């Protein structure tokens, strides 16, 4: 399964994008995304040159392609009843992200949604400036699509562009 996040609005404190998956002949929207500030300025997948420095808890992951693991329980989010009910605390997790660990795809609703990210990808609907709403509804949808492919034994990949 191929997923992509197209970053559209790169702001000083957050980044808004669009998440889509490829269904075999076209890209289909599944979520809007909220990320921390992009610091991979030359888009080479590394924080290495020209002032590209990671600021803990305030930096979006570098551009690139990453495998998604569907089998790791999140110590933080598994405590929430919503995630227990939907995914038994096993949130989609990006693997082998240089300079980062524990990067998840999760709900990040509200005007303060960016405060919840810490490098992760928040999902929902971008119907408020600088934030997302309807996160639980969108997470259910995204998780079900990913789980369907995972249960078929397919690897899930996400490209950040």
PDB file of N, CA, C and O in Angstrom, residues 35-36 54 57-61 100 102-104 106 114 116-121:
ATOM      1  N   UNK A  35       1.360  18.863  10.906  1.00  0.00           N
ATOM      2  CA  UNK A  35       2.694  18.492  11.367  1.00  0.00           C
ATOM      3  C   UNK A  35       3.361  19.715  11.992  1.00  0.00           C
ATOM      4  O   UNK A  35       2.902  20.840  11.828  1.00  0.00           O
ATOM      5  N   UNK A  36       4.482  19.459  12.640  1.00  0.00           N
ATOM      6  CA  UNK A  36       5.294  20.542  13.162  1.00  0.00           C
ATOM      7  C   UNK A  36       5.945  21.286  12.001  1.00  0.00           C
ATOM      8  O   UNK A  36       5.790  20.924  10.836  1.00  0.00           O
ATOM      9  N   UNK A  54      17.153  20.004  13.996  1.00  0.00           N
ATOM     10  CA  UNK A  54      15.967  19.529  14.696  1.00  0.00           C
ATOM     11  C   UNK A  54      15.801  20.299  16.005  1.00  0.00           C
ATOM     12  O   UNK A  54      16.748  20.460  16.767  1.00  0.00           O
ATOM     13  N   UNK A  57      10.484  18.338  19.623  1.00  0.00           N
ATOM     14  CA  UNK A  57       9.063  18.576  19.812  1.00  0.00           C
ATOM     15  C   UNK A  57       8.474  19.642  18.903  1.00  0.00           C
ATOM     16  O   UNK A  57       7.288  19.943  19.002  1.00  0.00           O
ATOM     17  N   UNK A  58       9.292  20.198  17.994  1.00  0.00           N
ATOM     18  CA  UNK A  58       8.812  21.280  17.126  1.00  0.00           C
ATOM     19  C   UNK A  58       9.275  21.117  15.679  1.00  0.00           C
ATOM     20  O   UNK A  58       9.362  22.103  14.940  1.00  0.00           O
ATOM     21  N   UNK A  59       9.587  19.896  15.276  1.00  0.00           N
ATOM     22  CA  UNK A  59      10.136  19.668  13.946  1.00  0.00           C
ATOM     23  C   UNK A  59       9.392  18.542  13.242  1.00  0.00           C
ATOM     24  O   UNK A  59       9.244  17.449  13.788  1.00  0.00           O
ATOM     25  N   UNK A  60       8.950  18.808  12.014  1.00  0.00           N
ATOM     26  CA  UNK A  60       8.331  17.776  11.181  1.00  0.00           C
ATOM     27  C   UNK A  60       9.408  16.799  10.708  1.00  0.00           C
ATOM     28  O   UNK A  60      10.569  17.180  10.535  1.00  0.00           O
ATOM     29  N   UNK A  61       9.014  15.567  10.473  1.00  0.00           N
ATOM     30  CA  UNK A  61       9.971  14.580   9.984  1.00  0.00           C
ATOM     31  C   UNK A  61      10.491  15.004   8.612  1.00  0.00           C
ATOM     32  O   UNK A  61       9.819  15.723   7.879  1.00  0.00           O
ATOM     33  N   UNK A 100      14.584  10.722  14.449  1.00  0.00           N
ATOM     34  CA  UNK A 100      13.299  10.652  15.154  1.00  0.00           C
ATOM     35  C   UNK A 100      13.023   9.217  15.599  1.00  0.00           C
ATOM     36  O   UNK A 100      13.500   8.266  15.000  1.00  0.00           O
ATOM     37  N   UNK A 102       9.474   6.848  17.394  1.00  0.00           N
ATOM     38  CA  UNK A 102       8.097   6.866  17.885  1.00  0.00           C
ATOM     39  C   UNK A 102       7.175   7.771  17.102  1.00  0.00           C
ATOM     40  O   UNK A 102       6.237   8.326  17.671  1.00  0.00           O
ATOM     41  N   UNK A 103       7.406   7.935  15.811  1.00  0.00           N
ATOM     42  CA  UNK A 103       6.573   8.804  14.988  1.00  0.00           C
ATOM     43  C   UNK A 103       5.291   8.068  14.621  1.00  0.00           C
ATOM     44  O   UNK A 103       5.314   7.046  13.935  1.00  0.00           O
ATOM     45  N   UNK A 104       4.170   8.609  15.075  1.00  0.00           N
ATOM     46  CA  UNK A 104       2.863   7.979  14.889  1.00  0.00           C
ATOM     47  C   UNK A 104       1.968   8.823  14.000  1.00  0.00           C
ATOM     48  O   UNK A 104       2.199  10.012  13.804  1.00  0.00           O
ATOM     49  N   UNK A 106      -1.833  10.031  14.309  1.00  0.00           N
ATOM     50  CA  UNK A 106      -2.850  10.073  15.353  1.00  0.00           C
ATOM     51  C   UNK A 106      -3.733  11.300  15.234  1.00  0.00           C
ATOM     52  O   UNK A 106      -3.467  12.204  14.438  1.00  0.00           O
ATOM     53  N   UNK A 114      -1.342  21.251  17.170  1.00  0.00           N
ATOM     54  CA  UNK A 114       0.095  21.199  16.895  1.00  0.00           C
ATOM     55  C   UNK A 114       0.904  20.958  18.169  1.00  0.00           C
ATOM     56  O   UNK A 114       1.998  20.402  18.116  1.00  0.00           O
ATOM     57  N   UNK A 116       0.324  18.787  20.292  1.00  0.00           N
ATOM     58  CA  UNK A 116       0.280  17.360  20.577  1.00  0.00           C
ATOM     59  C   UNK A 116       1.217  16.538  19.701  1.00  0.00           C
ATOM     60  O   UNK A 116       1.346  15.347  19.895  1.00  0.00           O
ATOM     61  N   UNK A 117       1.851  17.130  18.719  1.00  0.00           N
ATOM     62  CA  UNK A 117       2.513  16.377  17.654  1.00  0.00           C
ATOM     63  C   UNK A 117       3.864  15.785  18.021  1.00  0.00           C
ATOM     64  O   UNK A 117       4.097  14.610  17.806  1.00  0.00           O
ATOM     65  N   UNK A 118       4.788  16.578  18.471  1.00  0.00           N
ATOM     66  CA  UNK A 118       6.138  16.123  18.797  1.00  0.00           C
ATOM     67  C   UNK A 118       6.740  15.292  17.658  1.00  0.00           C
ATOM     68  O   UNK A 118       7.298  14.226  17.875  1.00  0.00           O
ATOM     69  N   UNK A 119       6.597  15.792  16.424  1.00  0.00           N
ATOM     70  CA  UNK A 119       7.141  15.119  15.248  1.00  0.00           C
ATOM     71  C   UNK A 119       6.160  14.206  14.543  1.00  0.00           C
ATOM     72  O   UNK A 119       6.385  13.810  13.409  1.00  0.00           O
ATOM     73  N   UNK A 120       5.071  13.843  15.198  1.00  0.00           N
ATOM     74  CA  UNK A 120       4.086  12.924  14.619  1.00  0.00           C
ATOM     75  C   UNK A 120       3.245  13.607  13.540  1.00  0.00           C
ATOM     76  O   UNK A 120       3.328  14.814  13.337  1.00  0.00           O
ATOM     77  N   UNK A 121       2.420  12.804  12.873  1.00  0.00           N
ATOM     78  CA  UNK A 121       1.509  13.311  11.858  1.00  0.00           C
ATOM     79  C   UNK A 121       0.097  13.255  12.420  1.00  0.00           C
ATOM     80  O   UNK A 121      -0.430  12.174  12.687  1.00  0.00           O
TER      81      UNK A 121
END
